[in-house]
Amino acid sequence: MGAKRIGVFVCHCGKNIAATIDVKRVVAEMSTYPGVEHAENYLYMCSDPGQEIVRKAIREKKLDGIVMSNCSPALHQKTFRRLAQSQGLNPYHCEIANIREQCSWPHPDWPEVATLKAMNIIKGVVEKVKRNEALYPGRAQITRRTLVIGAGISGIRAALDIANAGYPVVLVETEPAIGGKVRALATTAPSFEPPGCLLSPWIAECAANPLIELMAYSEVEELEGYVGNFKAKIRRKASFTADVPGADWQRISRACPVSVPSEFDRGLGKRKAIHSPGPDPYPPMPVIDRKACLHFRDGSCSACKDAAPKGAVDFDMQDEIVERDLGAVVVASGFDLMPPSELAEIDPDPDVIDALQFERLAAPSGPTGGRILRPSDGSVPRTVVFVQCSGSRDPEHHKPYCSRICCMYTAKQARMFMRAVPGGRAVVSYIDVRTTSKGAEEFYRAATETDGVDYMRGRVSRAFRVGGKIRVLAADTLAGKSISIDADMVVLAMAVVAHPSARQLGRTVNIITDEHGFASEAHIKLGPVETLTAGIYIAGACQMPKDITHSVYSSSGAASKVLSLFSNEELLNDPVVAFVDEEVCSGCGYCVAACAFGAPELDPVTGKARVNASICQGCGACAVACPSEAMGHKNFSTRQFIDLIENALKEY
């Protein structure tokens, strides 16, 4: 390998770097370093004038390698590699020396140490560039079809955005009907708009769009492949019902003798063994719950089949596995609420309910027809205590994070109660009121100033039944005194948690979930809807607690990423990937087991490992696992790592 002519460019990053590191001293040191033909500094290297300095140096000094000494490569590596390519330089002869996050920011009080450390970091990267190979991206075709997992408001919005741009979508939902949690709400904040006014037009549009293939009551069982070329196996669960003309499903359902608690009504109402979740579902065709149905339990009942037209009910129906070729995936699997039973300080009681149960009580389509009644005896509650942060912001016992949506929906529910029960009393126990959405602060103030809701700052310590009341004990931290309230009903704003299927779904589609089960983004600021698996995006509350507004934001953001992907004629794959020296490979398969993305595989003919460069994410796990050192990584050779380490360990 011939010697490279390398340029080193050091950025001040305003004062982010220059306030700690002596930039001019670093440039003077690098000017004399072997292999460095040119060294220069500028206030902001990423700016147009800064980039022009680099372009001019490449041309005039005939540089064939550059080291940009600035911030994290996550921010500007693409910027400077495009710059290098524009000057005829192979972009993979450009590397970033991170002297901001790894040097100036960690050592603000040790400028001398930081300056010497910056020199060592840059020298190590210079040595790496000396051994870098010219790399060229691979090319792959794109299947322009998207899998959207979850058909709540987030999944529906993402599916519509993609389909309206002219690309087919496979929309998969585990429940028999689409719409998610929004369908179950009584109303929405801050305008008290009925959820049907928001959701129904989208559901109708989704049903009418020929490019959207809806698979309700289905689950993704397997996903393999890589960006642009995925293949999914989807289980369409047997509904035991069929679309037969003349089938009056409401009448057929009424014939069923079995009633069980309704999941849609959060256990406050009943449903039949043959059922659809909630009112006016889409698809309108019901499913039969095998666990509740007497026919499947002991063969003693066929009431629904007898009441239905021939062929409408089929007890012999089986699950079906279908396969679809895809180019991208959007995960919009939604959220759930932490069960109230996990709160040791709150005694279980029928009149202690969660926020979604309150929504069903207040909903005109709910089990009480929109009347707010106590579940225990059906009476109208006069005093209701709303407990915010139930299970949230409690790192010692429950969830450490803020659930974000509770402050607004609690204010909404308290106002709904005050309007529904004239002369009633609504007390909100809170830690802090967080109103970050548009119109939220005004909405919260109206709860206290217009509707007369009492806000009590303090966490509830106990809630238990005393006679016909629920006694709530708390500390009012503003008044500095203990509070005891005898309430008719208690509504818990339970912590928003990941959907129960989230971790398994993450393993199925190969995305990372965090310690709480939420899907992890590639970068919270720079890649908020991307995941570390190329071609798979996240939308809505599967990522973290989100209200409707922010769920729709992220859904359209994920859809825009899919459309950007599909706008390419073909995919260019990053060539910084693993490779195999087949002469050394023993075919042990350790690399296959080590890879989270499924890039290495054993050739069935030779028995040697081979790497699918389209799948490889360049993490290097396979190279670490390989006992014979047959697995390598382009532009991250052992010699390059040694050079980096030796420079890092030099004494200051």
XYZ file of C-alpha atoms in Angstrom:
652
model
C 0.000 0.000 0.000
C 1.508 3.316 -1.098
C 1.949 6.147 1.366
C -1.016 8.510 1.551
C -0.904 12.288 1.558
C -3.175 13.066 4.506
C -4.779 16.321 5.542
C -5.868 17.056 9.118
C -8.586 19.642 9.696
C -9.373 20.727 13.256
C -12.683 22.405 14.085
C -13.189 24.904 16.909
C -16.926 24.025 17.006
C -17.468 27.545 18.258
C -16.207 27.136 21.826
C -17.303 23.514 22.259
C -13.800 22.343 21.363
C -11.661 25.473 21.408
C -12.634 26.501 24.950
C -10.860 23.408 26.284
C -8.431 22.282 23.585
C -5.605 24.472 22.287
C -6.562 24.083 18.638
C -3.576 25.974 17.224
C -1.179 23.825 19.241
C -2.877 20.675 17.926
C -2.518 21.920 14.345
C 1.174 22.718 14.891
C 1.770 19.223 16.293
C -0.068 17.487 13.448
C 1.772 19.538 10.813
C 4.952 17.644 11.664
C 3.386 14.208 12.101
C 4.593 11.576 9.571
C 2.236 11.262 6.615
C 0.415 14.533 7.251
C 0.864 16.891 4.293
C -1.436 19.630 5.505
C -3.046 20.706 8.817
C -5.465 23.575 9.305
C -8.146 24.822 11.686
C -11.369 26.807 11.329
C -14.211 28.022 13.557
C -16.830 25.710 12.018
C -15.492 23.120 9.590
C -19.030 21.951 8.716
C -19.966 25.426 7.420
C -19.675 26.310 3.739
C -16.442 28.318 4.248
C -15.026 25.484 6.345
C -15.853 22.890 3.705
C -14.301 25.100 1.028
C -11.045 25.113 3.038
C -11.027 21.309 2.863
C -11.872 21.208 -0.854
C -9.111 23.685 -1.666
C -6.549 21.706 0.362
C -7.499 18.418 -1.343
C -7.011 20.010 -4.761
C -3.872 22.034 -4.081
C -2.064 19.559 -1.801
C -3.188 16.521 -3.815
C -4.463 14.862 -0.663
C -5.698 11.278 -0.848
C -6.821 10.977 2.771
C -8.381 13.409 5.221
C -8.976 13.367 8.986
C -11.742 15.674 10.171
C -11.162 16.480 13.848
C -14.441 17.674 15.227
C -17.641 16.205 16.692
C -19.201 12.743 16.623
C -19.212 10.939 13.260
C -22.959 10.490 13.798
C -23.334 14.191 13.036
C -21.085 14.993 10.097
C -19.350 11.888 8.772
C -21.715 11.786 5.772
C -21.173 15.508 5.207
C -17.404 15.221 4.964
C -17.412 11.953 3.008
C -19.659 13.586 0.408
C -17.205 16.495 0.355
C -14.291 14.100 -0.231
C -16.165 12.336 -3.019
C -16.933 15.660 -4.715
C -13.180 16.196 -5.061
C -12.517 12.768 -6.582
C -11.369 11.238 -3.285
C -12.764 7.877 -2.248
C -15.121 8.757 0.637
C -13.782 5.917 2.760
C -10.413 7.649 2.894
C -12.152 10.248 5.090
C -12.389 9.521 8.827
C -13.591 11.458 11.867
C -11.450 12.074 14.957
C -14.009 12.792 17.662
C -12.331 15.397 19.842
C -15.558 16.942 21.138
C -17.616 14.145 22.756
C -14.505 12.081 23.525
C -12.202 14.880 24.606
C -13.238 18.495 25.132
C -16.622 17.761 26.710
C -15.409 15.096 29.193
C -12.383 17.186 30.289
C -13.503 20.831 30.523
C -11.370 21.453 33.616
C -8.134 19.928 32.267
C -7.222 21.864 29.114
C -3.633 20.615 29.037
C -4.686 16.967 29.315
C -7.493 17.518 26.793
C -5.091 19.071 24.276
C -2.628 16.179 24.554
C -5.445 13.633 24.389
C -6.813 15.313 21.258
C -3.399 14.942 19.602
C -3.342 11.227 20.429
C -6.877 10.697 19.109
C -6.032 12.434 15.837
C -2.729 10.561 15.446
C -4.521 7.245 15.890
C -7.067 8.140 13.211
C -4.275 9.285 10.881
C -2.675 5.853 11.258
C -6.021 4.241 10.495
C -6.485 6.308 7.338
C -3.019 5.253 6.168
C -4.287 1.651 6.004
C -7.832 2.341 4.803
C -8.835 0.723 1.524
C -10.918 2.408 -1.138
C -14.408 0.935 -0.744
C -17.425 1.039 -3.032
C -21.051 0.520 -2.049
C -22.904 -2.598 -3.123
C -26.168 -2.415 -5.040
C -29.481 -4.144 -4.420
C -32.974 -3.985 -5.869
C -35.926 -2.717 -3.805
C -39.293 -4.367 -3.225
C -41.603 -1.372 -2.919
C -44.092 -2.766 -0.447
C -44.282 -1.911 3.280
C -45.326 -3.958 6.275
C -46.998 -1.847 8.981
C -47.341 -3.711 12.278
C -50.185 -2.347 14.368
C -53.353 -0.649 13.154
C -53.979 1.897 15.861
C -53.999 5.563 14.918
C -50.220 5.482 14.331
C -50.228 2.448 12.052
C -53.246 3.673 10.099
C -51.652 7.079 9.502
C -48.365 5.537 8.366
C -50.186 3.109 6.067
C -52.265 5.887 4.507
C -49.255 8.147 3.921
C -47.388 5.359 2.138
C -50.381 4.078 0.160
C -51.413 7.602 -0.863
C -47.943 7.989 -2.374
C -48.690 4.997 -4.621
C -46.981 2.114 -2.814
C -48.712 -1.041 -1.509
C -48.957 -1.642 2.237
C -49.620 -4.756 4.298
C -51.304 -3.570 7.506
C -51.252 -6.197 10.271
C -53.282 -5.921 13.484
C -53.462 -8.479 16.300
C -57.001 -7.455 17.320
C -60.099 -8.326 15.263
C -60.746 -4.623 14.540
C -58.475 -1.681 13.814
C -58.319 1.664 15.613
C -56.387 0.777 18.768
C -56.791 2.649 22.039
C -58.214 5.777 20.406
C -61.440 3.897 19.537
C -62.053 3.332 23.240
C -61.804 6.999 24.280
C -64.808 9.079 25.262
C -63.339 12.318 23.931
C -59.987 13.989 23.274
C -58.157 17.036 24.616
C -57.873 19.958 24.245
C -60.997 20.424 22.094
C -63.225 17.650 23.546
C -63.485 16.270 20.029
C -65.043 12.781 19.808
C -62.434 10.224 18.777
C -64.705 8.966 16.038
C -64.439 12.338 14.322
C -60.672 11.856 14.221
C -60.392 8.170 13.500
C -63.456 7.130 11.493
C -62.516 9.029 8.297
C -59.056 7.429 8.371
C -60.511 3.952 8.904
C -62.912 4.503 6.011
C -60.074 5.767 3.823
C -57.957 2.784 4.820
C -60.814 0.385 3.949
C -61.323 2.026 0.562
C -57.675 2.199 -0.486
C -56.883 -0.679 -2.873
C -53.175 -0.458 -2.043
C -53.740 -1.329 1.629
C -54.023 -5.042 2.354
C -55.516 -5.256 5.830
C -54.802 -8.365 7.878
C -56.750 -7.976 11.127
C -56.586 -10.672 13.797
C -53.124 -11.563 12.537
C -49.553 -11.664 13.846
C -46.111 -11.398 12.271
C -44.390 -14.698 13.017
C -41.121 -14.255 11.162
C -39.178 -11.578 9.322
C -36.018 -12.305 7.405
C -33.948 -10.519 4.807
C -32.615 -6.993 4.693
C -33.550 -3.452 3.776
C -35.358 -3.393 0.452
C -35.705 -7.172 0.432
C -37.550 -8.492 3.489
C -39.798 -11.533 3.580
C -42.475 -11.812 6.275
C -44.492 -14.785 7.448
C -47.819 -13.663 8.880
C -50.223 -15.861 10.815
C -53.845 -15.071 10.015
C -55.626 -16.471 13.034
C -58.797 -18.458 12.467
C -61.830 -16.273 13.159
C -64.260 -19.174 12.566
C -66.472 -16.729 10.686
C -66.757 -15.962 6.977
C -68.132 -13.091 4.922
C -71.469 -14.499 3.787
C -74.208 -12.295 2.264
C -77.152 -11.790 4.566
C -75.264 -12.569 7.757
C -76.730 -10.408 10.546
C -73.818 -10.595 12.943
C -75.495 -8.674 15.756
C -78.400 -11.119 15.775
C -76.025 -14.077 15.474
C -73.970 -12.784 18.394
C -77.076 -12.361 20.550
C -77.784 -16.068 20.067
C -74.567 -16.956 21.911
C -75.343 -18.032 25.504
C -71.860 -17.152 26.830
C -71.002 -13.741 28.283
C -67.524 -12.841 29.503
C -65.851 -9.550 30.546
C -65.180 -7.290 27.579
C -61.533 -6.430 26.974
C -62.606 -3.396 24.950
C -64.596 -2.091 27.937
C -61.679 -2.920 30.261
C -63.776 -5.495 32.137
C -66.608 -3.060 32.939
C -68.978 -4.582 30.381
C -69.720 -7.972 28.884
C -69.250 -9.507 25.463
C -70.271 -12.769 23.834
C -67.965 -15.614 22.858
C -68.613 -14.540 19.240
C -67.807 -10.866 19.229
C -66.271 -7.780 17.663
C -64.421 -5.307 19.898
C -66.511 -2.224 20.566
C -69.126 -0.453 18.476
C -68.983 -0.137 14.696
C -65.806 -2.171 14.251
C -63.847 -2.503 11.051
C -63.610 -5.151 9.746
C -67.240 -5.694 10.773
C -67.005 -9.479 10.864
C -66.691 -10.954 14.396
C -64.409 -13.676 15.709
C -65.101 -16.574 18.020
C -63.131 -16.717 21.270
C -62.068 -20.348 21.525
C -61.432 -20.110 25.271
C -64.964 -18.873 25.987
C -66.913 -20.769 23.298
C -68.815 -23.822 24.602
C -68.389 -25.610 21.260
C -64.598 -25.589 21.629
C -64.751 -26.379 25.330
C -66.996 -29.426 25.236
C -68.862 -29.476 21.918
C -72.148 -28.672 23.663
C -73.150 -25.561 21.726
C -73.634 -24.460 18.135
C -76.086 -21.611 18.746
C -74.192 -19.092 16.602
C -73.869 -21.547 13.718
C -77.543 -22.414 13.918
C -78.486 -18.723 13.802
C -76.147 -17.905 10.911
C -76.526 -18.461 7.175
C -74.832 -21.565 5.826
C -71.040 -21.158 5.750
C -70.960 -18.013 7.901
C -69.688 -19.903 10.958
C -67.063 -22.592 10.392
C -65.740 -24.344 13.484
C -63.186 -26.215 11.372
C -61.386 -23.097 10.151
C -57.586 -23.193 10.668
C -54.910 -20.554 11.062
C -53.266 -19.588 7.775
C -49.621 -18.634 7.197
C -49.124 -16.122 4.386
C -45.868 -14.715 3.058
C -45.214 -11.261 1.683
C -42.121 -9.736 0.067
C -41.380 -6.293 1.465
C -38.934 -3.433 1.221
C -39.562 -1.720 4.569
C -41.260 -2.247 7.910
C -42.993 0.231 10.227
C -43.548 -0.982 13.788
C -46.543 0.743 15.408
C -47.479 -1.799 18.069
C -48.773 0.744 20.586
C -48.835 0.723 24.381
C -50.691 -0.532 27.428
C -51.263 0.653 30.987
C -49.563 -0.827 34.012
C -52.124 -2.876 35.991
C -53.402 -1.125 39.159
C -52.757 -4.368 41.042
C -49.035 -3.545 40.960
C -49.570 -0.573 43.304
C -49.143 -1.927 46.834
C -50.433 1.308 48.363
C -53.798 1.075 46.549
C -56.141 -1.673 47.763
C -57.919 -3.568 44.961
C -61.500 -2.362 44.722
C -64.163 -2.250 41.984
C -64.430 1.519 42.470
C -60.695 2.021 41.930
C -60.307 2.099 38.158
C -57.677 3.099 35.607
C -57.959 5.980 33.157
C -59.058 3.842 30.205
C -61.855 2.353 32.314
C -63.009 5.886 33.088
C -63.014 6.620 29.355
C -65.321 3.658 28.777
C -67.672 4.840 31.530
C -67.821 8.310 29.978
C -68.120 7.104 26.370
C -71.621 7.139 24.840
C -70.821 3.716 23.372
C -69.589 2.382 26.725
C -71.221 -0.089 29.115
C -73.153 2.665 30.947
C -74.161 4.620 27.848
C -71.929 7.519 28.805
C -73.177 7.893 32.383
C -70.349 8.010 34.935
C -71.431 5.393 37.458
C -69.644 3.489 40.206
C -68.803 -0.032 39.040
C -69.664 -1.490 42.461
C -73.298 -0.405 42.723
C -74.164 1.702 39.663
C -74.642 4.884 41.702
C -73.464 8.325 40.609
C -70.180 9.220 42.362
C -70.166 12.634 43.992
C -66.460 12.814 44.874
C -63.796 11.400 42.546
C -60.060 11.476 43.227
C -57.820 11.354 40.154
C -54.332 10.114 41.032
C -51.627 11.135 38.592
C -48.208 9.463 38.255
C -49.602 6.119 39.449
C -46.587 3.930 38.864
C -44.713 6.665 36.967
C -41.807 8.826 38.177
C -41.174 6.313 40.937
C -37.707 4.795 40.370
C -37.667 3.049 43.742
C -40.830 1.010 43.255
C -42.180 1.279 39.710
C -41.339 3.145 36.497
C -38.747 5.942 36.644
C -40.018 7.792 33.580
C -42.823 10.311 33.102
C -45.741 8.865 31.137
C -46.198 12.255 29.423
C -49.872 11.956 28.475
C -51.397 11.720 31.980
C -51.495 15.405 32.923
C -53.640 16.278 29.934
C -56.026 13.344 29.991
C -56.479 13.666 33.776
C -57.445 17.321 33.350
C -59.803 16.246 30.570
C -61.392 13.492 32.651
C -61.791 15.735 35.706
C -63.514 18.363 33.559
C -65.744 15.690 31.993
C -66.785 14.528 35.460
C -67.528 18.044 36.698
C -69.726 18.664 33.676
C -71.477 15.283 33.918
C -72.143 15.499 37.683
C -73.268 19.014 38.645
C -72.254 19.761 42.204
C -69.693 16.969 42.204
C -66.125 17.289 43.418
C -63.059 16.309 41.401
C -59.716 16.232 43.208
C -56.486 15.706 41.284
C -53.459 14.443 43.196
C -50.327 15.423 41.285
C -46.557 15.770 41.612
C -46.059 18.322 38.826
C -48.395 19.380 36.046
C -46.599 19.114 32.717
C -48.347 20.841 29.815
C -46.042 20.678 26.827
C -48.463 20.353 23.903
C -50.127 23.170 22.004
C -53.105 24.482 23.963
C -52.305 22.262 26.951
C -51.536 25.005 29.482
C -54.758 26.827 28.663
C -56.682 23.553 28.928
C -55.239 22.790 32.368
C -55.979 26.282 33.659
C -59.583 25.979 32.479
C -59.919 22.840 34.615
C -59.265 24.862 37.778
C -60.552 28.290 36.813
C -63.655 27.329 34.815
C -64.703 23.855 35.894
C -63.631 24.040 39.520
C -61.329 21.020 39.669
C -59.276 20.890 42.903
C -55.553 20.229 42.353
C -53.654 18.858 45.365
C -49.876 18.664 45.072
C -48.661 15.459 46.664
C -48.421 11.731 46.125
C -51.154 9.448 47.461
C -49.751 7.190 50.184
C -52.757 4.893 50.743
C -56.230 4.194 49.378
C -58.575 1.682 51.014
C -62.266 1.044 51.543
C -64.051 2.371 54.600
C -67.737 1.449 54.431
C -69.165 2.752 51.178
C -66.250 5.065 50.485
C -62.630 4.846 49.328
C -60.452 6.669 51.836
C -57.505 8.378 50.132
C -54.561 9.487 52.261
C -52.071 11.969 50.847
C -49.778 14.832 51.792
C -50.482 18.284 50.396
C -46.892 19.481 49.969
C -47.960 23.049 49.150
C -50.136 23.422 52.246
C -47.752 21.334 54.325
C -50.421 19.088 55.838
C -51.814 15.582 55.583
C -55.019 15.065 53.619
C -57.742 12.455 54.013
C -60.518 12.313 51.420
C -63.447 9.910 51.416
C -64.084 9.392 47.725
C -66.814 7.551 45.882
C -64.420 6.568 43.123
C -60.684 6.729 42.454
C -59.224 7.000 38.950
C -55.580 6.021 38.548
C -53.465 7.527 35.781
C -51.418 4.356 35.505
C -47.963 4.349 33.972
C -47.861 3.942 30.216
C -45.950 0.749 29.461
C -44.908 -1.082 26.334
C -47.397 -3.437 24.709
C -47.130 -6.937 26.215
C -45.967 -8.301 22.865
C -43.257 -5.652 22.405
C -40.210 -7.676 23.449
C -41.210 -10.731 21.430
C -42.034 -8.548 18.433
C -38.641 -6.873 18.792
C -36.949 -10.263 18.604
C -39.089 -11.253 15.621
C -38.297 -8.185 13.516
C -34.788 -7.719 14.928
C -35.061 -4.363 16.627
C -33.746 -3.457 20.054
C -36.085 -2.754 22.965
C -34.990 -0.772 26.001
C -35.125 -1.873 29.632
C -38.826 -0.979 29.749
C -39.760 -2.850 26.568
C -40.157 0.222 24.342
C -38.627 0.091 20.852
C -35.237 1.822 20.708
C -34.553 4.423 18.051
C -31.259 4.742 16.177
C -30.633 8.174 17.742
C -33.077 10.149 19.875
C -32.300 13.400 18.011
C -30.849 12.428 14.632
C -32.735 9.193 13.973
C -35.909 9.309 16.081
C -37.999 7.047 13.814
C -35.201 4.814 12.499
C -33.931 1.690 14.244
C -30.478 0.146 14.117
C -31.823 -2.336 11.555
C -31.885 -0.575 8.195
C -35.326 -0.426 6.622
C -37.247 -0.858 9.891
C -38.875 2.218 11.403
C -40.943 2.929 14.516
C -44.072 5.019 14.960
C -46.290 6.054 17.825
C -46.237 4.936 21.443
C -44.299 1.717 20.824
C -41.220 3.967 21.215
C -42.234 5.861 24.362
C -45.393 7.384 25.848
C -46.979 9.691 23.267
C -50.269 11.482 22.867
C -52.284 11.400 19.643
C -50.559 14.463 18.204
C -47.031 13.155 18.690
C -48.034 9.669 17.580
C -49.266 11.092 14.284
C -46.095 13.189 13.953
C -43.893 10.139 14.278
C -46.112 8.027 12.013
C -45.838 10.487 9.168
C -42.112 10.771 9.904
C -41.682 7.006 9.593
C -43.738 7.003 6.397
C -41.553 9.754 4.930
C -38.473 7.617 5.615
C -40.085 4.717 3.755
C -40.954 6.955 0.805
C -37.407 8.314 0.759
C -36.123 4.741 0.632
C -38.522 3.816 -2.180
C -37.553 6.886 -4.222
C -34.214 5.258 -5.069
C -33.831 3.204 -8.232
C -31.716 0.761 -6.261
C -30.123 0.588 -2.822
C -26.507 1.458 -2.179
C -25.225 -0.593 0.747
C -22.528 0.707 3.073
C -19.354 -1.236 2.199
C -17.896 -0.970 5.715
C -18.924 -4.544 6.464
C -17.512 -7.901 7.493
C -15.748 -10.273 5.102
C -14.446 -13.863 5.268
C -11.014 -15.251 4.466
C -12.216 -18.617 3.181
C -8.715 -20.118 3.304
C -8.678 -19.632 7.066
C -12.373 -20.267 7.828
C -13.031 -23.623 9.543
C -16.822 -23.449 9.185
C -17.395 -23.500 12.954
C -20.435 -21.195 12.702
C -19.549 -19.007 15.685
C -19.999 -15.929 13.509
C -23.513 -17.026 12.580
C -24.494 -17.337 16.230
C -22.885 -14.003 17.141
C -24.624 -11.863 14.510
C -27.850 -10.172 15.624
C -28.734 -9.353 12.022
C -28.244 -12.748 10.365
C -25.587 -11.534 7.926
C -23.138 -14.484 8.107
C -24.246 -17.933 7.012
C -22.537 -21.206 6.235
C -22.328 -22.100 2.557
C -24.118 -25.465 2.152
C -21.583 -26.542 -0.497
C -18.233 -25.418 0.911
C -19.171 -25.330 4.587
C -17.368 -21.982 4.844
C -18.882 -18.806 6.227
C -20.062 -16.104 3.870
C -21.443 -12.629 4.585
C -24.508 -11.047 3.037
C -23.188 -7.496 2.721
C -26.721 -6.145 2.274
C -27.669 -7.315 5.770
C -24.386 -6.628 7.577
C -24.534 -3.559 9.838
C -20.771 -3.439 10.392
C -20.942 -4.027 14.147
C -17.925 -6.397 14.193
C -19.462 -8.995 16.535
C -18.654 -11.798 14.089
C -14.973 -10.828 13.920
C -14.752 -10.890 17.696
C -16.407 -14.322 17.874
C -14.295 -15.950 15.146
C -11.694 -18.226 16.835
C -9.568 -18.595 13.699
C -9.553 -14.858 12.785
C -11.013 -15.693 9.398
C -13.689 -13.064 9.836
C -12.486 -9.542 9.239
C -13.955 -6.088 8.894
C -13.225 -3.745 6.034
C -11.186 -0.733 7.130
C -11.093 -2.046 10.707
C -8.207 -4.475 10.496
C -6.343 -5.772 13.528
C -3.377 -3.584 12.617
C -5.584 -0.512 12.466
C -7.037 -1.246 15.895
C -3.547 -1.699 17.320
C -2.501 1.662 15.861
C -5.546 3.327 17.426
C -4.938 1.702 20.804
C -1.216 2.434 20.871
C -1.824 6.101 20.218
C -4.600 6.231 22.796
C -2.305 4.765 25.440
C 0.584 7.152 24.883
C 1.444 9.159 27.957
C 0.405 12.795 27.858
